mmCIF file with all atom_site columns, C-alpha atoms in Angstrom:
data_model
loop_
_atom_site.group_PDB
_atom_site.id
_atom_site.type_symbol
_atom_site.label_atom_id
_atom_site.label_alt_id
_atom_site.label_comp_id
_atom_site.label_asym_id
_atom_site.label_entity_id
_atom_site.label_seq_id
_atom_site.pdbx_PDB_ins_code
_atom_site.Cartn_x
_atom_site.Cartn_y
_atom_site.Cartn_z
_atom_site.occupancy
_atom_site.B_iso_or_equiv
_atom_site.pdbx_formal_charge
_atom_site.auth_seq_id
_atom_site.auth_comp_id
_atom_site.auth_asym_id
_atom_site.auth_atom_id
_atom_site.pdbx_PDB_model_num
ATOM 1   C CA . GLY A 1 1   ? -8.668  8.793   -15.372 1.00 45.00 ? 8   GLY A CA 1
ATOM 2   C CA . GLU A 1 2   ? -6.118  6.231   -14.282 1.00 62.00 ? 9   GLU A CA 1
ATOM 3   C CA . ASP A 1 3   ? -5.820  7.405   -10.840 1.00 80.00 ? 10  ASP A CA 1
ATOM 4   C CA . VAL A 1 4   ? -7.285  6.637   -7.400  1.00 90.00 ? 11  VAL A CA 1
ATOM 5   C CA . GLU A 1 5   ? -8.125  9.935   -5.801  1.00 93.00 ? 12  GLU A CA 1
ATOM 6   C CA . GLN A 1 6   ? -8.257  11.117  -2.390  1.00 94.00 ? 13  GLN A CA 1
ATOM 7   C CA . SER A 1 7   ? -8.186  14.468  -0.546  1.00 91.00 ? 14  SER A CA 1
ATOM 8   C CA . LEU A 1 8   ? -4.799  14.863  0.872   1.00 91.00 ? 15  LEU A CA 1
ATOM 9   C CA . PHE A 1 9   ? -5.710  16.554  4.379   1.00 95.00 ? 16  PHE A CA 1
ATOM 10  C CA . LEU A 1 10  ? -8.471  16.264  6.816   1.00 97.00 ? 17  LEU A CA 1
ATOM 11  C CA . SER A 1 11  ? -8.831  17.917  10.260  1.00 97.00 ? 18  SER A CA 1
ATOM 12  C CA . VAL A 1 12  ? -11.326 16.924  12.810  1.00 97.00 ? 19  VAL A CA 1
ATOM 13  C CA . ARG A 1 13  ? -11.907 17.556  16.571  1.00 97.00 ? 20  ARG A CA 1
ATOM 14  C CA . GLU A 1 14  ? -11.552 14.745  18.962  1.00 97.00 ? 21  GLU A CA 1
ATOM 15  C CA . GLY A 1 15  ? -14.845 13.086  19.358  1.00 97.00 ? 22  GLY A CA 1
ATOM 16  C CA . ASP A 1 16  ? -16.274 14.039  15.900  1.00 97.00 ? 23  ASP A CA 1
ATOM 17  C CA . SER A 1 17  ? -16.874 11.729  13.233  1.00 97.00 ? 24  SER A CA 1
ATOM 18  C CA . SER A 1 18  ? -14.450 11.721  10.306  1.00 97.00 ? 25  SER A CA 1
ATOM 19  C CA . VAL A 1 19  ? -15.393 10.805  6.667   1.00 97.00 ? 26  VAL A CA 1
ATOM 20  C CA . ILE A 1 20  ? -12.461 10.078  4.232   1.00 98.00 ? 27  ILE A CA 1
ATOM 21  C CA . ASN A 1 21  ? -13.487 9.793   0.550   1.00 97.00 ? 28  ASN A CA 1
ATOM 22  C CA . CYS A 1 22  ? -11.983 8.235   -2.364  1.00 96.00 ? 29  CYS A CA 1
ATOM 23  C CA . THR A 1 23  ? -12.778 7.640   -6.000  1.00 95.00 ? 30  THR A CA 1
ATOM 24  C CA . TYR A 1 24  ? -11.349 4.705   -7.815  1.00 91.00 ? 31  TYR A CA 1
ATOM 25  C CA . THR A 1 25  ? -11.236 3.673   -11.465 1.00 85.00 ? 32  THR A CA 1
ATOM 26  C CA . ASP A 1 26  ? -11.810 0.093   -12.222 1.00 81.00 ? 33  ASP A CA 1
ATOM 27  C CA . SER A 1 27  ? -15.425 -1.096  -12.076 1.00 77.00 ? 34  SER A CA 1
ATOM 28  C CA . SER A 1 28  ? -14.326 -4.742  -12.094 1.00 79.00 ? 35  SER A CA 1
ATOM 29  C CA . SER A 1 29  ? -12.217 -4.379  -8.932  1.00 78.00 ? 36  SER A CA 1
ATOM 30  C CA . THR A 1 30  ? -13.166 -7.118  -6.761  1.00 80.00 ? 37  THR A CA 1
ATOM 31  C CA . TYR A 1 31  ? -12.031 -5.825  -3.421  1.00 86.00 ? 38  TYR A CA 1
ATOM 32  C CA . LEU A 1 32  ? -11.422 -2.172  -2.111  1.00 91.00 ? 39  LEU A CA 1
ATOM 33  C CA . TYR A 1 33  ? -9.248  -1.417  0.879   1.00 93.00 ? 40  TYR A CA 1
ATOM 34  C CA . TRP A 1 34  ? -8.427  1.042   3.486   1.00 96.00 ? 41  TRP A CA 1
ATOM 35  C CA . TYR A 1 35  ? -4.943  0.955   4.785   1.00 95.00 ? 42  TYR A CA 1
ATOM 36  C CA . LYS A 1 36  ? -3.530  3.226   7.730   1.00 96.00 ? 43  LYS A CA 1
ATOM 37  C CA . GLN A 1 37  ? -0.070  4.339   7.921   1.00 94.00 ? 44  GLN A CA 1
ATOM 38  C CA . GLU A 1 38  ? 1.097   5.465   11.311  1.00 93.00 ? 45  GLU A CA 1
ATOM 39  C CA . PRO A 1 39  ? 4.234   7.852   11.493  1.00 87.00 ? 46  PRO A CA 1
ATOM 40  C CA . GLY A 1 40  ? 7.453   6.005   10.867  1.00 84.00 ? 47  GLY A CA 1
ATOM 41  C CA . ALA A 1 41  ? 5.684   2.780   9.957   1.00 87.00 ? 48  ALA A CA 1
ATOM 42  C CA . GLY A 1 42  ? 4.497   0.645   7.147   1.00 89.00 ? 49  GLY A CA 1
ATOM 43  C CA . LEU A 1 43  ? 0.850   0.373   5.853   1.00 92.00 ? 50  LEU A CA 1
ATOM 44  C CA . GLN A 1 44  ? -1.594  -1.851  7.789   1.00 92.00 ? 51  GLN A CA 1
ATOM 45  C CA . LEU A 1 45  ? -4.806  -3.112  6.520   1.00 92.00 ? 52  LEU A CA 1
ATOM 46  C CA . LEU A 1 46  ? -7.596  -1.482  8.342   1.00 94.00 ? 53  LEU A CA 1
ATOM 47  C CA . THR A 1 47  ? -10.662 -2.670  6.727   1.00 93.00 ? 54  THR A CA 1
ATOM 48  C CA . TYR A 1 48  ? -11.754 -3.767  3.108   1.00 91.00 ? 55  TYR A CA 1
ATOM 49  C CA . ILE A 1 49  ? -15.050 -4.350  1.302   1.00 92.00 ? 56  ILE A CA 1
ATOM 50  C CA . PHE A 1 50  ? -16.159 -6.722  -1.356  1.00 89.00 ? 57  PHE A CA 1
ATOM 51  C CA . SER A 1 51  ? -17.486 -5.281  -4.388  1.00 86.00 ? 58  SER A CA 1
ATOM 52  C CA . ASN A 1 52  ? -20.885 -6.880  -4.088  1.00 87.00 ? 59  ASN A CA 1
ATOM 53  C CA . MET A 1 53  ? -21.532 -5.131  -0.736  1.00 90.00 ? 60  MET A CA 1
ATOM 54  C CA . ASP A 1 54  ? -22.799 -1.439  -0.080  1.00 92.00 ? 61  ASP A CA 1
ATOM 55  C CA . MET A 1 55  ? -21.705 -1.273  3.304   1.00 95.00 ? 62  MET A CA 1
ATOM 56  C CA . LYS A 1 56  ? -19.594 -2.763  5.773   1.00 94.00 ? 63  LYS A CA 1
ATOM 57  C CA . GLN A 1 57  ? -19.332 -1.821  9.431   1.00 94.00 ? 64  GLN A CA 1
ATOM 58  C CA . ASP A 1 58  ? -16.565 -3.045  11.981  1.00 91.00 ? 65  ASP A CA 1
ATOM 59  C CA . GLN A 1 59  ? -16.962 -1.224  15.476  1.00 95.00 ? 66  GLN A CA 1
ATOM 60  C CA . ARG A 1 60  ? -16.002 2.489   14.826  1.00 96.00 ? 67  ARG A CA 1
ATOM 61  C CA . LEU A 1 61  ? -15.454 2.045   11.245  1.00 96.00 ? 68  LEU A CA 1
ATOM 62  C CA . THR A 1 62  ? -18.013 2.180   8.594   1.00 97.00 ? 69  THR A CA 1
ATOM 63  C CA . VAL A 1 63  ? -17.105 1.554   4.743   1.00 97.00 ? 70  VAL A CA 1
ATOM 64  C CA . LEU A 1 64  ? -19.798 2.734   2.142   1.00 97.00 ? 71  LEU A CA 1
ATOM 65  C CA . LEU A 1 65  ? -19.336 1.684   -1.327  1.00 95.00 ? 72  LEU A CA 1
ATOM 66  C CA . ASN A 1 66  ? -21.052 3.455   -4.504  1.00 94.00 ? 73  ASN A CA 1
ATOM 67  C CA . LYS A 1 67  ? -20.172 1.087   -7.403  1.00 91.00 ? 74  LYS A CA 1
ATOM 68  C CA . LYS A 1 68  ? -22.312 3.362   -9.778  1.00 91.00 ? 75  LYS A CA 1
ATOM 69  C CA . ASP A 1 69  ? -20.199 6.298   -9.104  1.00 92.00 ? 76  ASP A CA 1
ATOM 70  C CA . LYS A 1 70  ? -16.848 4.362   -8.063  1.00 92.00 ? 77  LYS A CA 1
ATOM 71  C CA . HIS A 1 71  ? -16.894 6.189   -4.759  1.00 95.00 ? 78  HIS A CA 1
ATOM 72  C CA . LEU A 1 72  ? -15.602 4.646   -1.551  1.00 95.00 ? 79  LEU A CA 1
ATOM 73  C CA . SER A 1 73  ? -15.614 6.315   1.940   1.00 97.00 ? 80  SER A CA 1
ATOM 74  C CA . LEU A 1 74  ? -14.444 5.558   5.297   1.00 98.00 ? 81  LEU A CA 1
ATOM 75  C CA . ARG A 1 75  ? -16.208 6.842   8.406   1.00 98.00 ? 82  ARG A CA 1
ATOM 76  C CA . ILE A 1 76  ? -14.640 6.798   11.720  1.00 97.00 ? 83  ILE A CA 1
ATOM 77  C CA . ALA A 1 77  ? -17.025 7.475   14.576  1.00 97.00 ? 84  ALA A CA 1
ATOM 78  C CA . ASP A 1 78  ? -15.837 9.205   17.897  1.00 97.00 ? 85  ASP A CA 1
ATOM 79  C CA . THR A 1 79  ? -12.536 9.936   16.284  1.00 98.00 ? 86  THR A CA 1
ATOM 80  C CA . GLN A 1 80  ? -9.602  9.627   18.941  1.00 97.00 ? 87  GLN A CA 1
ATOM 81  C CA . THR A 1 81  ? -6.085  11.392  18.879  1.00 95.00 ? 88  THR A CA 1
ATOM 82  C CA . GLY A 1 82  ? -4.683  7.807   17.956  1.00 94.00 ? 89  GLY A CA 1
ATOM 83  C CA . ASP A 1 83  ? -6.562  7.710   14.886  1.00 96.00 ? 90  ASP A CA 1
ATOM 84  C CA . SER A 1 84  ? -4.045  10.442  13.411  1.00 96.00 ? 91  SER A CA 1
ATOM 85  C CA . ALA A 1 85  ? -2.335  8.779   10.616  1.00 96.00 ? 92  ALA A CA 1
ATOM 86  C CA . ILE A 1 86  ? -2.386  8.552   6.528   1.00 95.00 ? 93  ILE A CA 1
ATOM 87  C CA . TYR A 1 87  ? -5.238  6.570   5.301   1.00 97.00 ? 94  TYR A CA 1
ATOM 88  C CA . PHE A 1 88  ? -5.059  5.024   1.919   1.00 95.00 ? 95  PHE A CA 1
ATOM 89  C CA . CYS A 1 89  ? -7.721  3.832   -0.385  1.00 94.00 ? 96  CYS A CA 1
ATOM 90  C CA . ALA A 1 90  ? -6.744  0.886   -2.614  1.00 92.00 ? 97  ALA A CA 1
ATOM 91  C CA . GLU A 1 91  ? -8.275  -1.079  -5.400  1.00 89.00 ? 98  GLU A CA 1
ATOM 92  C CA . LYS A 1 92  ? -7.043  -4.426  -6.896  1.00 82.00 ? 99  LYS A CA 1
ATOM 93  C CA . ARG A 1 93  ? -7.128  -3.897  -10.558 1.00 76.00 ? 100 ARG A CA 1
ATOM 94  C CA . ARG A 1 94  ? -7.796  -6.942  -12.894 1.00 68.00 ? 101 ARG A CA 1
ATOM 95  C CA . ASN A 1 95  ? -6.027  -4.969  -15.717 1.00 61.00 ? 102 ASN A CA 1
ATOM 96  C CA . HIS A 1 96  ? -3.015  -4.297  -13.498 1.00 57.00 ? 103 HIS A CA 1
ATOM 97  C CA . GLY A 1 97  ? -2.177  -8.138  -13.144 1.00 59.00 ? 104 GLY A CA 1
ATOM 98  C CA . GLN A 1 98  ? -4.474  -8.272  -10.155 1.00 60.00 ? 105 GLN A CA 1
ATOM 99  C CA . ASN A 1 99  ? -2.144  -5.756  -8.500  1.00 76.00 ? 106 ASN A CA 1
ATOM 100 C CA . PHE A 1 100 ? -3.090  -3.080  -6.000  1.00 84.00 ? 107 PHE A CA 1
ATOM 101 C CA . VAL A 1 101 ? -3.210  0.636   -7.030  1.00 87.00 ? 108 VAL A CA 1
ATOM 102 C CA . PHE A 1 102 ? -3.325  2.953   -4.070  1.00 91.00 ? 109 PHE A CA 1
ATOM 103 C CA . GLY A 1 103 ? -4.523  6.517   -3.734  1.00 92.00 ? 110 GLY A CA 1
ATOM 104 C CA . PRO A 1 104 ? -2.176  9.378   -2.712  1.00 92.00 ? 111 PRO A CA 1
ATOM 105 C CA . GLY A 1 105 ? -3.450  8.940   1.072   1.00 94.00 ? 112 GLY A CA 1
ATOM 106 C CA . THR A 1 106 ? -5.460  11.390  3.354   1.00 96.00 ? 113 THR A CA 1
ATOM 107 C CA . ARG A 1 107 ? -3.551  12.726  6.208   1.00 95.00 ? 114 ARG A CA 1
ATOM 108 C CA . LEU A 1 108 ? -6.067  12.845  9.153   1.00 97.00 ? 115 LEU A CA 1
ATOM 109 C CA . SER A 1 109 ? -5.136  15.299  11.989  1.00 97.00 ? 116 SER A CA 1
ATOM 110 C CA . VAL A 1 110 ? -7.287  14.958  15.178  1.00 96.00 ? 117 VAL A CA 1
ATOM 111 C CA . LEU A 1 111 ? -7.328  18.170  17.284  1.00 94.00 ? 118 LEU A CA 1
ATOM 112 C CA . PRO A 1 112 ? -7.860  18.035  20.865  1.00 89.00 ? 119 PRO A CA 1
ATOM 113 C CA . ASP B 2 1   ? 9.584   -10.439 15.903  1.00 59.00 ? 7   ASP B CA 1
ATOM 114 C CA . ALA B 2 2   ? 8.286   -8.491  12.734  1.00 70.00 ? 8   ALA B CA 1
ATOM 115 C CA . ASP B 2 3   ? 7.105   -10.666 10.046  1.00 91.00 ? 9   ASP B CA 1
ATOM 116 C CA . VAL B 2 4   ? 8.285   -8.442  7.190   1.00 95.00 ? 10  VAL B CA 1
ATOM 117 C CA . THR B 2 5   ? 11.692  -6.725  7.725   1.00 96.00 ? 11  THR B CA 1
ATOM 118 C CA . GLN B 2 6   ? 13.776  -4.362  5.596   1.00 97.00 ? 12  GLN B CA 1
ATOM 119 C CA . THR B 2 7   ? 17.286  -3.289  5.703   1.00 97.00 ? 13  THR B CA 1
ATOM 120 C CA . PRO B 2 8   ? 18.747  -0.817  6.024   1.00 97.00 ? 14  PRO B CA 1
ATOM 121 C CA . ARG B 2 9   ? 15.831  1.402   7.711   1.00 95.00 ? 15  ARG B CA 1
ATOM 122 C CA . ASN B 2 10  ? 17.585  4.562   6.490   1.00 96.00 ? 16  ASN B CA 1
ATOM 123 C CA . ARG B 2 11  ? 20.330  5.284   3.950   1.00 97.00 ? 17  ARG B CA 1
ATOM 124 C CA . ILE B 2 12  ? 22.056  8.326   2.455   1.00 97.00 ? 18  ILE B CA 1
ATOM 125 C CA . THR B 2 13  ? 24.037  7.904   -0.694  1.00 96.00 ? 19  THR B CA 1
ATOM 126 C CA . LYS B 2 14  ? 25.479  9.873   -3.558  1.00 96.00 ? 20  LYS B CA 1
ATOM 127 C CA . THR B 2 15  ? 24.560  10.118  -7.177  1.00 97.00 ? 21  THR B CA 1
ATOM 128 C CA . GLY B 2 16  ? 26.003  7.384   -9.069  1.00 97.00 ? 22  GLY B CA 1
ATOM 129 C CA . LYS B 2 17  ? 26.193  4.804   -6.380  1.00 97.00 ? 23  LYS B CA 1
ATOM 130 C CA . ARG B 2 18  ? 24.800  1.167   -6.331  1.00 96.00 ? 24  ARG B CA 1
ATOM 131 C CA . ILE B 2 19  ? 22.423  0.629   -3.686  1.00 96.00 ? 25  ILE B CA 1
ATOM 132 C CA . MET B 2 20  ? 20.583  -2.537  -2.418  1.00 97.00 ? 26  MET B CA 1
ATOM 133 C CA . LEU B 2 21  ? 17.657  -2.641  -0.225  1.00 98.00 ? 27  LEU B CA 1
ATOM 134 C CA . GLU B 2 22  ? 16.586  -5.978  1.343   1.00 98.00 ? 28  GLU B CA 1
ATOM 135 C CA . CYS B 2 23  ? 13.585  -7.459  2.337   1.00 98.00 ? 29  CYS B CA 1
ATOM 136 C CA . SER B 2 24  ? 12.878  -10.634 4.387   1.00 97.00 ? 30  SER B CA 1
ATOM 137 C CA . GLN B 2 25  ? 9.582   -12.214 5.485   1.00 96.00 ? 31  GLN B CA 1
ATOM 138 C CA . THR B 2 26  ? 8.680   -14.926 7.730   1.00 95.00 ? 32  THR B CA 1
ATOM 139 C CA . LYS B 2 27  ? 5.066   -15.155 6.635   1.00 92.00 ? 33  LYS B CA 1
ATOM 140 C CA . GLY B 2 28  ? 5.623   -18.002 4.181   1.00 91.00 ? 34  GLY B CA 1
ATOM 141 C CA . HIS B 2 29  ? 4.030   -15.907 1.486   1.00 91.00 ? 35  HIS B CA 1
ATOM 142 C CA . ASP B 2 30  ? 4.868   -16.369 -2.191  1.00 90.00 ? 36  ASP B CA 1
ATOM 143 C CA . ARG B 2 31  ? 3.959   -12.955 -3.380  1.00 91.00 ? 37  ARG B CA 1
ATOM 144 C CA . MET B 2 32  ? 6.315   -10.171 -2.765  1.00 94.00 ? 38  MET B CA 1
ATOM 145 C CA . TYR B 2 33  ? 6.461   -6.504  -3.833  1.00 94.00 ? 39  TYR B CA 1
ATOM 146 C CA . TRP B 2 34  ? 8.363   -3.409  -3.883  1.00 96.00 ? 40  TRP B CA 1
ATOM 147 C CA . TYR B 2 35  ? 6.808   0.192   -3.796  1.00 96.00 ? 41  TYR B CA 1
ATOM 148 C CA . ARG B 2 36  ? 7.988   3.555   -3.291  1.00 96.00 ? 42  ARG B CA 1
ATOM 149 C CA . GLN B 2 37  ? 6.146   6.236   -1.440  1.00 94.00 ? 43  GLN B CA 1
ATOM 150 C CA . ASP B 2 38  ? 6.520   9.926   -2.339  1.00 91.00 ? 44  ASP B CA 1
ATOM 151 C CA . PRO B 2 39  ? 4.392   12.671  -0.677  1.00 81.00 ? 45  PRO B CA 1
ATOM 152 C CA . GLY B 2 40  ? 1.137   13.148  -2.512  1.00 79.00 ? 46  GLY B CA 1
ATOM 153 C CA . LEU B 2 41  ? 1.486   10.342  -4.786  1.00 82.00 ? 47  LEU B CA 1
ATOM 154 C CA . GLY B 2 42  ? 0.689   7.434   -2.672  1.00 85.00 ? 48  GLY B CA 1
ATOM 155 C CA . LEU B 2 43  ? 2.565   3.978   -3.255  1.00 90.00 ? 49  LEU B CA 1
ATOM 156 C CA . ARG B 2 44  ? 3.754   3.067   -6.623  1.00 92.00 ? 50  ARG B CA 1
ATOM 157 C CA . LEU B 2 45  ? 4.424   -0.479  -7.654  1.00 92.00 ? 51  LEU B CA 1
ATOM 158 C CA . ILE B 2 46  ? 8.156   -1.015  -8.708  1.00 95.00 ? 52  ILE B CA 1
ATOM 159 C CA . TYR B 2 47  ? 8.267   -4.699  -9.060  1.00 95.00 ? 53  TYR B CA 1
ATOM 160 C CA . TYR B 2 48  ? 6.625   -7.705  -7.984  1.00 93.00 ? 54  TYR B CA 1
ATOM 161 C CA . SER B 2 49  ? 7.184   -11.629 -7.778  1.00 94.00 ? 55  SER B CA 1
ATOM 162 C CA . PHE B 2 50  ? 4.545   -14.195 -7.536  1.00 89.00 ? 56  PHE B CA 1
ATOM 163 C CA . ASP B 2 51  ? 7.098   -17.015 -6.751  1.00 89.00 ? 57  ASP B CA 1
ATOM 164 C CA . VAL B 2 52  ? 10.892  -17.576 -6.994  1.00 91.00 ? 58  VAL B CA 1
ATOM 165 C CA . LYS B 2 53  ? 10.986  -18.055 -10.641 1.00 91.00 ? 59  LYS B CA 1
ATOM 166 C CA . ASP B 2 54  ? 8.543   -15.201 -11.556 1.00 92.00 ? 60  ASP B CA 1
ATOM 167 C CA . ILE B 2 55  ? 9.619   -11.413 -11.709 1.00 95.00 ? 61  ILE B CA 1
ATOM 168 C CA . ASN B 2 56  ? 7.339   -8.718  -13.174 1.00 93.00 ? 62  ASN B CA 1
ATOM 169 C CA . LYS B 2 57  ? 7.763   -4.988  -13.781 1.00 93.00 ? 63  LYS B CA 1
ATOM 170 C CA . GLY B 2 58  ? 5.519   -2.832  -12.035 1.00 91.00 ? 64  GLY B CA 1
ATOM 171 C CA . GLU B 2 59  ? 4.431   0.835   -13.096 1.00 88.00 ? 65  GLU B CA 1
ATOM 172 C CA . ILE B 2 60  ? 7.741   2.492   -12.440 1.00 93.00 ? 66  ILE B CA 1
ATOM 173 C CA . SER B 2 61  ? 10.653  -0.061  -12.802 1.00 95.00 ? 67  SER B CA 1
ATOM 174 C CA . ASP B 2 62  ? 13.067  2.254   -14.873 1.00 95.00 ? 68  ASP B CA 1
ATOM 175 C CA . GLY B 2 63  ? 16.264  2.640   -12.762 1.00 96.00 ? 69  GLY B CA 1
ATOM 176 C CA . TYR B 2 64  ? 15.643  -0.265  -10.830 1.00 97.00 ? 70  TYR B CA 1
ATOM 177 C CA . SER B 2 65  ? 16.230  -4.030  -10.707 1.00 97.00 ? 71  SER B CA 1
ATOM 178 C CA . VAL B 2 66  ? 15.383  -6.994  -8.255  1.00 97.00 ? 72  VAL B CA 1
ATOM 179 C CA . SER B 2 67  ? 16.476  -10.248 -7.370  1.00 97.00 ? 73  SER B CA 1
ATOM 180 C CA . ARG B 2 68  ? 14.397  -13.034 -5.707  1.00 96.00 ? 74  ARG B CA 1
ATOM 181 C CA . GLN B 2 69  ? 16.809  -15.134 -3.975  1.00 91.00 ? 75  GLN B CA 1
ATOM 182 C CA . ALA B 2 70  ? 14.349  -17.494 -2.055  1.00 94.00 ? 76  ALA B CA 1
ATOM 183 C CA . GLN B 2 71  ? 10.711  -17.405 -1.230  1.00 94.00 ? 77  GLN B CA 1
ATOM 184 C CA . ALA B 2 72  ? 11.462  -15.378 1.900   1.00 96.00 ? 78  ALA B CA 1
ATOM 185 C CA . LYS B 2 73  ? 13.803  -12.775 0.337   1.00 97.00 ? 79  LYS B CA 1
ATOM 186 C CA . PHE B 2 74  ? 13.299  -10.281 -2.194  1.00 98.00 ? 80  PHE B CA 1
ATOM 187 C CA . SER B 2 75  ? 16.076  -7.463  -2.931  1.00 98.00 ? 81  SER B CA 1
ATOM 188 C CA . LEU B 2 76  ? 15.482  -4.037  -4.758  1.00 98.00 ? 82  LEU B CA 1
ATOM 189 C CA . SER B 2 77  ? 18.606  -2.461  -6.382  1.00 98.00 ? 83  SER B CA 1
ATOM 190 C CA . LEU B 2 78  ? 19.407  0.925   -7.631  1.00 97.00 ? 84  LEU B CA 1
ATOM 191 C CA . GLU B 2 79  ? 22.194  0.292   -10.129 1.00 92.00 ? 85  GLU B CA 1
ATOM 192 C CA . SER B 2 80  ? 23.262  4.049   -10.365 1.00 96.00 ? 86  SER B CA 1
ATOM 193 C CA . ALA B 2 81  ? 21.148  6.168   -7.814  1.00 96.00 ? 87  ALA B CA 1
ATOM 194 C CA . ILE B 2 82  ? 20.018  9.465   -8.927  1.00 97.00 ? 88  ILE B CA 1
ATOM 195 C CA . PRO B 2 83  ? 18.476  12.161  -6.668  1.00 96.00 ? 89  PRO B CA 1
ATOM 196 C CA . ASN B 2 84  ? 14.898  11.723  -7.871  1.00 95.00 ? 90  ASN B CA 1
ATOM 197 C CA . GLN B 2 85  ? 14.961  8.216   -6.499  1.00 97.00 ? 91  GLN B CA 1
ATOM 198 C CA . THR B 2 86  ? 15.073  9.805   -2.894  1.00 97.00 ? 92  THR B CA 1
ATOM 199 C CA . ALA B 2 87  ? 11.843  8.343   -1.259  1.00 96.00 ? 93  ALA B CA 1
ATOM 200 C CA . LEU B 2 88  ? 10.396  5.902   1.200   1.00 96.00 ? 94  LEU B CA 1
ATOM 201 C CA . TYR B 2 89  ? 10.696  2.188   0.123   1.00 97.00 ? 95  TYR B CA 1
ATOM 202 C CA . PHE B 2 90  ? 8.315   -0.587  1.009   1.00 96.00 ? 96  PHE B CA 1
ATOM 203 C CA . CYS B 2 91  ? 8.269   -4.137  0.698   1.00 96.00 ? 97  CYS B CA 1
ATOM 204 C CA . ALA B 2 92  ? 5.198   -6.205  0.992   1.00 94.00 ? 98  ALA B CA 1
ATOM 205 C CA . THR B 2 93  ? 3.958   -9.619  0.930   1.00 93.00 ? 99  THR B CA 1
ATOM 206 C CA . SER B 2 94  ? 0.672   -11.377 0.225   1.00 88.00 ? 100 SER B CA 1
ATOM 207 C CA . ASP B 2 95  ? -0.596  -14.964 -0.074  1.00 80.00 ? 101 ASP B CA 1
ATOM 208 C CA . TRP B 2 96  ? -3.048  -15.157 -2.805  1.00 67.00 ? 102 TRP B CA 1
ATOM 209 C CA . GLY B 2 97  ? -6.514  -16.468 -1.466  1.00 54.00 ? 103 GLY B CA 1
ATOM 210 C CA . SER B 2 98  ? -5.796  -15.476 1.960   1.00 47.00 ? 104 SER B CA 1
ATOM 211 C CA . GLY B 2 99  ? -9.269  -14.059 2.381   1.00 45.00 ? 105 GLY B CA 1
ATOM 212 C CA . THR B 2 100 ? -11.949 -16.269 4.068   1.00 43.00 ? 106 THR B CA 1
ATOM 213 C CA . SER B 2 101 ? -14.960 -14.712 3.066   1.00 41.00 ? 107 SER B CA 1
ATOM 214 C CA . GLY B 2 102 ? -16.479 -12.986 -0.065  1.00 40.00 ? 108 GLY B CA 1
ATOM 215 C CA . GLY B 2 103 ? -15.264 -15.738 -2.449  1.00 40.00 ? 109 GLY B CA 1
ATOM 216 C CA . ALA B 2 104 ? -12.005 -15.253 -4.166  1.00 45.00 ? 110 ALA B CA 1
ATOM 217 C CA . ASP B 2 105 ? -8.655  -13.491 -3.225  1.00 54.00 ? 111 ASP B CA 1
ATOM 218 C CA . ARG B 2 106 ? -8.886  -10.892 -0.608  1.00 63.00 ? 112 ARG B CA 1
ATOM 219 C CA . ASP B 2 107 ? -5.264  -10.669 -0.891  1.00 72.00 ? 113 ASP B CA 1
ATOM 220 C CA . GLU B 2 108 ? -4.228  -8.628  2.139   1.00 82.00 ? 114 GLU B CA 1
ATOM 221 C CA . GLN B 2 109 ? -0.761  -7.091  1.661   1.00 87.00 ? 115 GLN B CA 1
ATOM 222 C CA . PHE B 2 110 ? 1.799   -7.180  4.656   1.00 91.00 ? 116 PHE B CA 1
ATOM 223 C CA . PHE B 2 111 ? 3.869   -4.139  4.720   1.00 94.00 ? 117 PHE B CA 1
ATOM 224 C CA . GLY B 2 112 ? 7.550   -3.981  6.181   1.00 95.00 ? 118 GLY B CA 1
ATOM 225 C CA . PRO B 2 113 ? 8.588   -0.775  8.201   1.00 94.00 ? 119 PRO B CA 1
ATOM 226 C CA . GLY B 2 114 ? 10.087  0.954   5.165   1.00 95.00 ? 120 GLY B CA 1
ATOM 227 C CA . THR B 2 115 ? 13.416  2.249   4.128   1.00 96.00 ? 121 THR B CA 1
ATOM 228 C CA . ARG B 2 116 ? 14.091  5.975   4.017   1.00 96.00 ? 122 ARG B CA 1
ATOM 229 C CA . LEU B 2 117 ? 16.590  6.445   1.196   1.00 97.00 ? 123 LEU B CA 1
ATOM 230 C CA . THR B 2 118 ? 18.138  9.829   0.258   1.00 97.00 ? 124 THR B CA 1
ATOM 231 C CA . VAL B 2 119 ? 20.180  10.424  -2.747  1.00 97.00 ? 125 VAL B CA 1
ATOM 232 C CA . LEU B 2 120 ? 22.447  13.551  -2.756  1.00 96.00 ? 126 LEU B CA 1
#
């Protein structure tokens, strides 16, 4: 399909790991991104991965990329209440004038 | 001060009214974008501009128009607002080639705080 897909909701307990999954569509996308949107705010880039990488780690964040299955995941270790937000997966599509296509967003709720 | 600002932050209007949403940036970026956000649909691109003389339609441009008055300003207009244009609207900027590793254009987008528009 044409859409970037994500689950809409995820709940985890504080201290557990969160894994947010995404499937994208364009195998020629050069970069894949995770954006975070906190309540009442715009989106902020959280992390990104270049398409020739399988994994990228940045402190508590781990991004895994499976190009064969067009699957991207974001793992947040030791999830904190401040991680509660909406997380958007995005790809930069060459057949969209190099523009971004965003998934619907996954609302992460962190329970105490 | 915020790098990307939007005015107004909230607006309630009636069907048929003309509305203009404004976006200004101090990042010096050439590229500017307008998106709308609807629950469960993510962000959808309305219009984008790669420089002052370049305006392009996005995937949902019908019912909208834009004006790029200067490098720093990009306005979105709803000529005759309708209720299904009720949404959260975001402006974003990017500087092509802003990535420092991985080769070409990482192209991070920087978002404004959003304008919540309600059309009654």
